[in-house]
C-alpha cells in the first residue's frame, strides 16, 4: 500500500485541521470559502445511516457565514486530499423550513433533494468516475425556489464489504432567483436504510419519484420518455427466485398510470436511476397482452424476447444471480404479422440455470 500524507489546513480564524477525507472548502461561481462550511472535527467516517451524524457529520464546528448563490450558478466542494476510497458521491440541497435560517437549522425533516450524483462507468472498464478527484461541482437547478438552504456533499466509501462509510460536509447558502420547482424531498437520516433500501428521491428536480440505485424507472420511446408507463418497483431489492411471479415485473410494483403508444419499428428503452455497476447480462422482452396492457399480470406463454420488460442480471454473488426488473405498458401500432416463439415468465429460466 502506498503512503498517504496528512493535509494541514489553517483557517481564517487561526484554527488548524490535520486530516484526510474532509470536504473543507466551499466553492461558488464568485468565490471559495471555508467559513460557510460546518467543519467536521475529524476525518472519521459516519457508518450508521440511522444516526443524526449522517446529516452533516459528527458535531461539526459551526459555520460563520452564509453564502449567497443565484440559482443556475455553480456550487461545489474541495476535499483536503483525493478520493481514494472507491464509491459514489452526491450533492444534496436541504430547504430550510420556515422559521429557521441556514445558520440555525439542524437539517431535520423531509427537506432534502439530490441535485448531482457520480456513480460508475463501464467503458472502457469498470471504475467509479470520481476516484482520485479533489473537487465535486454542480449547478443549482434554475427552478430551485429562493431561500436559505444547506448544501450537503457525501462520498460513500465502499472499500469495506457490507460497511459503507460516509464522508460528509454541509455548507450554508442563500439561493436567489425566481424558481418555483417542487422537488420530491427526503429526510436525512431516512434516505437510506441499514439493509440498503433507499427511499424515493428526485434527481435534478425532475417531475417523478423513484428509488435510488438499480431501479429502471423511465421508459424511452423514440425521442420522448414516460415514467407514468412504468410499473415502478417499490424498492431496489433484487429478485432472486426465478420460480416466483416476482420475476415478471418485480415485487408488487406500483401500478402504471398510462399505456404508451409506440409504432412498430420505433426505438424503445429504459433508463436506470444509476449506472449498471453489477456485472452481468441484460435483456428486453415483449409480452403480448391477452387483453389490455394495464390489466394483464404477465402470466402465460406470451413473452418473446403488450408489456415491455427489462431485466439486468447481476452475477457478482457466486451462485446467486440477482434480477433487477421493470415492466412498462405499451400499445404497439403498425401492420406487422410476425409470430415469434414465446415463453412464460417465470419459466424461461430454471433454478439450475438451464
CSV table of C-alpha atoms in Angstrom, one decimal:
chain,number,residue,atom,x,y,z
A,1,UNK,CA,0.0,0.0,0.0
A,2,UNK,CA,1.3,3.4,-0.9
A,3,UNK,CA,2.0,6.2,1.5
A,4,UNK,CA,-0.8,8.7,2.3
A,5,UNK,CA,0.0,12.1,3.6
A,6,UNK,CA,-1.8,14.2,6.2
A,7,UNK,CA,-3.0,17.6,5.0
A,8,UNK,CA,-2.7,20.6,7.3
A,9,UNK,CA,-5.3,23.3,6.8
A,10,UNK,CA,-5.2,26.7,8.5
A,11,UNK,CA,-8.4,28.7,8.6
A,12,UNK,CA,-9.0,32.4,8.7
A,13,UNK,CA,-9.8,32.3,12.5
A,14,UNK,CA,-6.3,30.7,13.1
A,15,UNK,CA,-7.6,27.2,13.7
A,16,UNK,CA,-5.7,24.2,12.2
A,17,UNK,CA,-7.1,21.0,10.9
A,18,UNK,CA,-4.9,18.0,10.2
A,19,UNK,CA,-6.8,15.3,8.4
A,20,UNK,CA,-7.7,13.5,5.2
A,21,UNK,CA,-11.1,12.9,3.6
A,22,UNK,CA,-12.7,16.2,4.8
A,23,UNK,CA,-14.7,18.4,2.5
A,24,UNK,CA,-13.4,21.6,3.9
A,25,UNK,CA,-13.7,24.3,1.2
A,26,UNK,CA,-17.0,25.5,-0.4
A,27,UNK,CA,-16.8,26.9,-4.0
A,28,UNK,CA,-19.3,29.1,-5.9
A,29,UNK,CA,-19.0,30.9,-9.2
A,30,UNK,CA,-17.9,34.0,-7.4
A,31,UNK,CA,-15.8,32.8,-4.5
A,32,UNK,CA,-14.5,30.0,-2.4
A,33,UNK,CA,-14.7,29.9,1.4
A,34,UNK,CA,-14.1,27.6,4.4
A,35,UNK,CA,-16.2,29.8,6.7
A,36,UNK,CA,-19.5,28.7,5.1
A,37,UNK,CA,-18.9,25.0,5.9
A,38,UNK,CA,-19.8,23.3,9.2
A,39,UNK,CA,-16.3,21.9,9.5
A,40,UNK,CA,-16.0,18.2,10.6
A,41,UNK,CA,-13.9,17.8,13.7
A,42,UNK,CA,-12.1,14.7,12.4
A,43,UNK,CA,-11.9,12.5,9.3
A,44,UNK,CA,-13.7,9.6,10.9
A,45,UNK,CA,-16.4,8.4,8.5
A,46,UNK,CA,-20.1,8.1,9.5
A,47,UNK,CA,-21.1,4.4,9.4
A,48,UNK,CA,-24.6,4.5,10.9
A,49,UNK,CA,-27.0,5.7,8.4
A,50,UNK,CA,-29.8,6.0,11.0
A,51,UNK,CA,-27.8,8.4,13.1
A,52,UNK,CA,-28.2,12.2,13.1
A,53,UNK,CA,-24.5,12.3,12.1
A,54,UNK,CA,-25.4,11.3,8.6
A,55,UNK,CA,-26.9,14.7,8.1
A,56,UNK,CA,-23.9,17.0,8.4
A,57,UNK,CA,-21.3,14.8,10.1
A,58,UNK,CA,-20.4,14.3,13.8
A,59,UNK,CA,-21.0,17.5,15.8
A,60,UNK,CA,-19.1,19.7,13.3
A,61,UNK,CA,-17.9,23.2,14.1
A,62,UNK,CA,-20.4,25.9,13.3
A,63,UNK,CA,-20.1,27.8,10.1
A,64,UNK,CA,-19.5,31.5,10.5
A,65,UNK,CA,-21.2,32.8,7.3
A,66,UNK,CA,-23.9,32.0,4.8
A,67,UNK,CA,-23.0,32.5,1.1
A,68,UNK,CA,-25.4,33.9,-1.4
A,69,UNK,CA,-25.7,31.9,-4.7
A,70,UNK,CA,-28.0,32.5,-7.6
A,71,UNK,CA,-30.0,29.6,-9.0
A,72,UNK,CA,-28.3,28.3,-12.1
A,73,UNK,CA,-24.8,29.0,-10.8
A,74,UNK,CA,-22.0,26.6,-9.7
A,75,UNK,CA,-21.6,25.2,-6.2
A,76,UNK,CA,-19.1,22.6,-5.1
A,77,UNK,CA,-16.7,21.3,-2.5
A,78,UNK,CA,-13.0,20.7,-2.3
A,79,UNK,CA,-11.5,17.7,-0.4
A,80,UNK,CA,-8.3,18.0,1.5
A,81,UNK,CA,-7.0,15.1,-0.4
A,82,UNK,CA,-8.1,13.0,-3.4
A,83,UNK,CA,-11.0,10.5,-3.3
A,84,UNK,CA,-9.0,7.2,-2.9
A,85,UNK,CA,-11.8,5.1,-1.5
A,86,UNK,CA,-13.9,3.5,-4.3
A,87,UNK,CA,-17.5,4.5,-4.2
A,88,UNK,CA,-20.1,7.0,-5.3
A,89,UNK,CA,-20.7,10.7,-4.4
A,90,UNK,CA,-23.6,13.1,-4.4
A,91,UNK,CA,-24.6,16.6,-3.6
A,92,UNK,CA,-28.0,17.4,-2.0
A,93,UNK,CA,-29.8,20.6,-1.2
A,94,UNK,CA,-31.8,20.9,2.1
A,95,UNK,CA,-34.5,23.6,2.0
A,96,UNK,CA,-34.5,25.4,5.4
A,97,UNK,CA,-38.0,25.3,6.9
A,98,UNK,CA,-40.0,28.5,7.6
A,99,UNK,CA,-38.9,30.0,10.9
A,100,UNK,CA,-35.3,28.8,10.6
A,101,UNK,CA,-32.2,30.1,8.9
A,102,UNK,CA,-29.3,28.2,7.2
A,103,UNK,CA,-27.3,29.1,10.3
A,104,UNK,CA,-29.6,27.6,12.9
A,105,UNK,CA,-31.3,24.7,11.1
A,106,UNK,CA,-30.2,21.2,12.1
A,107,UNK,CA,-31.2,19.5,8.8
A,108,UNK,CA,-34.1,17.6,10.3
A,109,UNK,CA,-37.3,16.9,8.5
A,110,UNK,CA,-38.3,15.9,4.9
A,111,UNK,CA,-36.4,18.7,3.3
A,112,UNK,CA,-33.6,17.3,1.2
A,113,UNK,CA,-33.3,16.6,-2.6
A,114,UNK,CA,-30.4,15.5,-4.7
A,115,UNK,CA,-29.0,17.7,-7.4
A,116,UNK,CA,-26.0,15.7,-8.6
A,117,UNK,CA,-24.6,12.2,-8.4
A,118,UNK,CA,-21.4,10.5,-9.5
A,119,UNK,CA,-21.5,6.7,-10.0
A,120,UNK,CA,-19.6,4.3,-12.1
A,121,UNK,CA,-18.7,3.7,-15.7
A,122,UNK,CA,-18.1,0.5,-17.7
A,123,UNK,CA,-16.3,2.0,-20.7
A,124,UNK,CA,-13.5,1.1,-21.3
A,125,UNK,CA,-13.6,-0.8,-18.0
A,126,UNK,CA,-15.4,-0.6,-14.7
A,127,UNK,CA,-14.5,2.3,-12.5
A,128,UNK,CA,-16.0,4.9,-10.1
A,129,UNK,CA,-15.9,8.2,-12.0
A,130,UNK,CA,-14.9,10.3,-9.0
A,131,UNK,CA,-11.9,8.2,-8.0
A,132,UNK,CA,-8.8,10.4,-7.4
A,133,UNK,CA,-10.9,13.6,-7.7
A,134,UNK,CA,-10.4,16.5,-5.2
A,135,UNK,CA,-13.4,18.6,-6.3
A,136,UNK,CA,-17.1,17.9,-6.8
A,137,UNK,CA,-19.0,20.7,-8.5
A,138,UNK,CA,-22.5,21.0,-9.9
A,139,UNK,CA,-25.1,23.7,-10.8
A,140,UNK,CA,-28.0,24.7,-8.7
A,141,UNK,CA,-31.1,24.0,-10.9
A,142,UNK,CA,-32.6,27.2,-12.2
A,143,UNK,CA,-36.1,26.3,-11.0
A,144,UNK,CA,-34.9,26.0,-7.3
A,145,UNK,CA,-37.1,28.2,-5.2
A,146,UNK,CA,-35.2,31.1,-3.5
A,147,UNK,CA,-34.4,31.0,0.2
A,148,UNK,CA,-32.0,29.6,2.8
A,149,UNK,CA,-30.5,26.1,2.2
A,150,UNK,CA,-27.9,23.7,3.4
A,151,UNK,CA,-25.9,22.2,0.6
A,152,UNK,CA,-24.5,18.7,1.5
A,153,UNK,CA,-21.8,16.7,-0.1
A,154,UNK,CA,-21.3,13.0,0.5
A,155,UNK,CA,-18.8,10.5,-0.7
A,156,UNK,CA,-19.6,6.9,0.2
A,157,UNK,CA,-16.6,4.6,0.5
A,158,UNK,CA,-17.4,1.0,-0.4
A,159,UNK,CA,-14.0,-0.4,0.2
A,160,UNK,CA,-15.2,-2.4,3.3
A,161,UNK,CA,-17.7,-5.1,2.2
A,162,UNK,CA,-21.1,-4.6,3.8
A,163,UNK,CA,-20.0,-1.5,5.7
A,164,UNK,CA,-20.3,1.7,3.7
A,165,UNK,CA,-18.5,4.8,5.0
A,166,UNK,CA,-19.9,8.3,4.6
A,167,UNK,CA,-17.7,11.3,4.3
A,168,UNK,CA,-19.9,14.4,4.6
A,169,UNK,CA,-19.9,18.2,4.9
A,170,UNK,CA,-22.6,20.8,4.8
A,171,UNK,CA,-22.4,24.4,3.8
A,172,UNK,CA,-24.8,27.3,4.5
A,173,UNK,CA,-26.2,29.2,1.5
A,174,UNK,CA,-28.9,31.6,0.5
A,175,UNK,CA,-30.3,31.0,-3.0
A,176,UNK,CA,-31.7,33.9,-5.1
A,177,UNK,CA,-33.9,33.7,-8.1
A,178,UNK,CA,-37.5,33.2,-9.1
A,179,UNK,CA,-37.7,29.4,-9.3
A,180,UNK,CA,-40.9,27.6,-8.4
A,181,UNK,CA,-39.8,24.0,-8.6
A,182,UNK,CA,-41.3,21.5,-6.2
A,183,UNK,CA,-38.9,18.6,-5.9
A,184,UNK,CA,-39.7,15.4,-4.0
A,185,UNK,CA,-37.8,15.5,-0.7
A,186,UNK,CA,-36.4,13.0,1.7
A,187,UNK,CA,-35.2,13.1,5.3
A,188,UNK,CA,-31.5,12.6,6.2
A,189,UNK,CA,-31.3,10.2,8.1
A,190,UNK,CA,-34.1,8.3,6.4
A,191,UNK,CA,-33.0,8.5,2.7
A,192,UNK,CA,-31.2,5.1,3.0
A,193,UNK,CA,-31.8,2.3,5.4
A,194,UNK,CA,-29.4,-0.2,7.1
A,195,UNK,CA,-30.4,-3.0,4.8
A,196,UNK,CA,-29.5,-0.9,1.8
A,197,UNK,CA,-33.0,0.0,0.7
A,198,UNK,CA,-33.2,3.7,-0.2
A,199,UNK,CA,-36.2,5.9,-0.2
A,200,UNK,CA,-37.6,7.9,-3.1
A,201,UNK,CA,-35.7,10.9,-4.3
A,202,UNK,CA,-35.9,13.4,-7.1
A,203,UNK,CA,-32.9,13.9,-9.2
A,204,UNK,CA,-32.3,17.4,-10.8
A,205,UNK,CA,-35.9,18.4,-9.8
A,206,UNK,CA,-37.4,16.2,-12.5
A,207,UNK,CA,-41.1,15.6,-12.0
A,208,UNK,CA,-41.0,12.0,-11.0
A,209,UNK,CA,-40.3,10.0,-7.9
A,210,UNK,CA,-38.4,6.7,-7.8
A,211,UNK,CA,-36.0,4.7,-5.7
A,212,UNK,CA,-32.3,5.2,-5.5
A,213,UNK,CA,-30.0,2.9,-7.5
A,214,UNK,CA,-30.9,-0.2,-9.5
A,215,UNK,CA,-34.4,0.9,-10.4
A,216,UNK,CA,-35.5,1.0,-14.1
A,217,UNK,CA,-37.8,3.9,-13.7
A,218,UNK,CA,-38.2,5.6,-17.1
A,219,UNK,CA,-39.5,4.3,-20.4
A,220,UNK,CA,-37.9,5.8,-23.5
A,221,UNK,CA,-40.0,5.9,-26.7
A,222,UNK,CA,-38.0,7.4,-29.6
A,223,UNK,CA,-37.4,11.0,-28.6
A,224,UNK,CA,-39.9,11.0,-25.6
A,225,UNK,CA,-39.9,9.5,-22.2
A,226,UNK,CA,-42.5,8.3,-19.7
A,227,UNK,CA,-42.2,7.4,-16.1
A,228,UNK,CA,-46.0,7.0,-15.9
A,229,UNK,CA,-46.0,3.9,-18.1
A,230,UNK,CA,-43.6,2.0,-15.9
A,231,UNK,CA,-44.8,-0.3,-13.1
A,232,UNK,CA,-42.4,1.1,-10.6
A,233,UNK,CA,-40.7,-1.2,-8.2
A,234,UNK,CA,-41.2,-0.2,-4.5
A,235,UNK,CA,-37.6,-0.9,-3.5
A,236,UNK,CA,-34.3,-1.7,-5.1
A,237,UNK,CA,-34.2,-5.2,-3.7
A,238,UNK,CA,-33.3,-7.7,-6.5
A,239,UNK,CA,-35.5,-10.7,-7.3
A,240,UNK,CA,-33.6,-13.9,-6.6
A,241,UNK,CA,-36.2,-16.7,-7.0
A,242,UNK,CA,-36.7,-17.4,-10.7
A,243,UNK,CA,-39.7,-19.6,-10.0
A,244,UNK,CA,-41.6,-16.7,-8.3
A,245,UNK,CA,-44.1,-14.5,-10.1
A,246,UNK,CA,-42.0,-11.6,-8.9
A,247,UNK,CA,-39.6,-12.4,-11.8
A,248,UNK,CA,-42.1,-11.0,-14.2
A,249,UNK,CA,-42.4,-7.3,-13.2
A,250,UNK,CA,-40.7,-7.2,-9.8
A,251,UNK,CA,-42.2,-7.4,-6.3
A,252,UNK,CA,-45.7,-5.7,-6.1
A,253,UNK,CA,-44.7,-2.7,-8.2
A,254,UNK,CA,-46.7,0.5,-8.2
A,255,UNK,CA,-49.3,0.4,-11.0
A,256,UNK,CA,-48.5,2.4,-14.1
A,257,UNK,CA,-50.9,5.2,-14.8
A,258,UNK,CA,-50.7,5.2,-18.6
A,259,UNK,CA,-50.1,3.0,-21.6
A,260,UNK,CA,-47.6,4.5,-24.1
A,261,UNK,CA,-48.3,4.1,-27.8
A,262,UNK,CA,-45.2,3.0,-29.8
A,263,UNK,CA,-45.1,2.4,-33.5
A,264,UNK,CA,-43.5,-0.9,-34.7
A,265,UNK,CA,-40.0,-0.1,-35.9
A,266,UNK,CA,-39.5,2.6,-33.3
A,267,UNK,CA,-36.9,2.7,-30.6
A,268,UNK,CA,-37.8,1.7,-27.0
A,269,UNK,CA,-35.7,1.5,-23.9
A,270,UNK,CA,-35.4,2.0,-20.2
A,271,UNK,CA,-33.4,4.5,-18.1
A,272,UNK,CA,-31.8,3.4,-14.8
A,273,UNK,CA,-31.5,5.8,-11.9
A,274,UNK,CA,-27.8,5.0,-11.6
A,275,UNK,CA,-25.2,3.2,-13.7
A,276,UNK,CA,-25.0,-0.6,-14.1
A,277,UNK,CA,-22.3,-1.4,-11.6
A,278,UNK,CA,-23.2,-5.0,-11.1
A,279,UNK,CA,-21.5,-7.2,-13.7
A,280,UNK,CA,-24.0,-9.4,-15.7
A,281,UNK,CA,-26.2,-9.6,-18.9
A,282,UNK,CA,-29.3,-7.6,-19.7
A,283,UNK,CA,-32.3,-8.1,-22.0
A,284,UNK,CA,-35.6,-6.6,-23.0
A,285,UNK,CA,-38.7,-8.7,-23.6
A,286,UNK,CA,-42.1,-8.0,-25.1
A,287,UNK,CA,-45.2,-9.7,-23.7
A,288,UNK,CA,-48.3,-9.7,-25.9
A,289,UNK,CA,-51.2,-8.9,-23.5
A,290,UNK,CA,-54.3,-11.2,-24.0
A,291,UNK,CA,-56.5,-8.2,-23.2
A,292,UNK,CA,-55.0,-4.8,-22.2
A,293,UNK,CA,-51.5,-3.9,-21.0
A,294,UNK,CA,-53.0,-2.3,-18.0
A,295,UNK,CA,-54.9,-5.3,-16.8
A,296,UNK,CA,-52.5,-8.2,-17.7
A,297,UNK,CA,-50.4,-9.7,-14.9
A,298,UNK,CA,-47.8,-11.1,-17.3
A,299,UNK,CA,-48.9,-14.8,-16.9
A,300,UNK,CA,-48.9,-17.4,-19.6
A,301,UNK,CA,-46.6,-18.2,-22.5
A,302,UNK,CA,-46.9,-14.7,-24.1
A,303,UNK,CA,-43.4,-13.3,-23.8
A,304,UNK,CA,-40.9,-13.0,-26.6
A,305,UNK,CA,-37.6,-11.5,-26.0
A,306,UNK,CA,-48.0,-5.5,-24.9
A,307,UNK,CA,-45.8,-5.3,-21.7
A,308,UNK,CA,-42.2,-4.4,-22.3
A,309,UNK,CA,-39.9,-5.8,-19.7
A,310,UNK,CA,-36.3,-5.1,-18.9
A,311,UNK,CA,-34.0,-7.2,-16.8
A,312,UNK,CA,-30.4,-6.9,-15.7
A,313,UNK,CA,-29.0,-10.0,-14.1
A,314,UNK,CA,-26.2,-9.2,-11.6
A,315,UNK,CA,-23.7,-12.0,-11.2
A,316,UNK,CA,-21.4,-10.5,-8.5
A,317,UNK,CA,-22.6,-13.1,-5.9
A,318,UNK,CA,-21.3,-16.5,-7.0
A,319,UNK,CA,-24.2,-19.0,-7.5
A,320,UNK,CA,-26.9,-16.4,-6.6
A,321,UNK,CA,-27.9,-14.2,-9.6
A,322,UNK,CA,-29.9,-11.1,-8.8
A,323,UNK,CA,-32.6,-9.8,-11.2
A,324,UNK,CA,-33.3,-6.1,-11.4
A,325,UNK,CA,-36.6,-5.7,-13.4
A,326,UNK,CA,-39.2,-3.3,-14.5
A,327,UNK,CA,-42.2,-3.5,-16.8
A,328,UNK,CA,-43.8,-0.8,-18.9
A,329,UNK,CA,-47.2,-0.7,-20.5
A,330,UNK,CA,-47.3,0.0,-24.3
A,331,UNK,CA,-49.6,-0.3,-27.2
A,332,UNK,CA,-47.8,-1.1,-30.5
A,333,UNK,CA,-49.2,0.3,-33.8
A,334,UNK,CA,-48.4,-1.0,-37.3
A,335,UNK,CA,-49.3,-3.8,-39.6
A,336,UNK,CA,-46.8,-6.5,-38.5
A,337,UNK,CA,-47.8,-10.1,-38.9
A,338,UNK,CA,-44.9,-11.9,-37.1
A,339,UNK,CA,-45.5,-14.9,-34.9
A,340,UNK,CA,-42.4,-15.2,-32.6
A,341,UNK,CA,-41.8,-18.1,-30.3
A,342,UNK,CA,-42.9,-17.2,-26.8
A,343,UNK,CA,-42.0,-18.2,-23.3
A,344,UNK,CA,-43.6,-17.9,-19.9
A,345,UNK,CA,-42.1,-15.8,-17.1
A,346,UNK,CA,-41.5,-17.4,-14.6
A,347,UNK,CA,-40.4,-20.5,-16.6
A,348,UNK,CA,-38.0,-19.0,-19.1
A,349,UNK,CA,-35.1,-20.0,-16.9
A,350,UNK,CA,-34.8,-22.6,-14.2
A,351,UNK,CA,-33.2,-22.6,-10.7
A,352,UNK,CA,-30.5,-24.8,-12.0
A,353,UNK,CA,-29.6,-22.3,-14.7
A,354,UNK,CA,-30.9,-24.3,-17.7
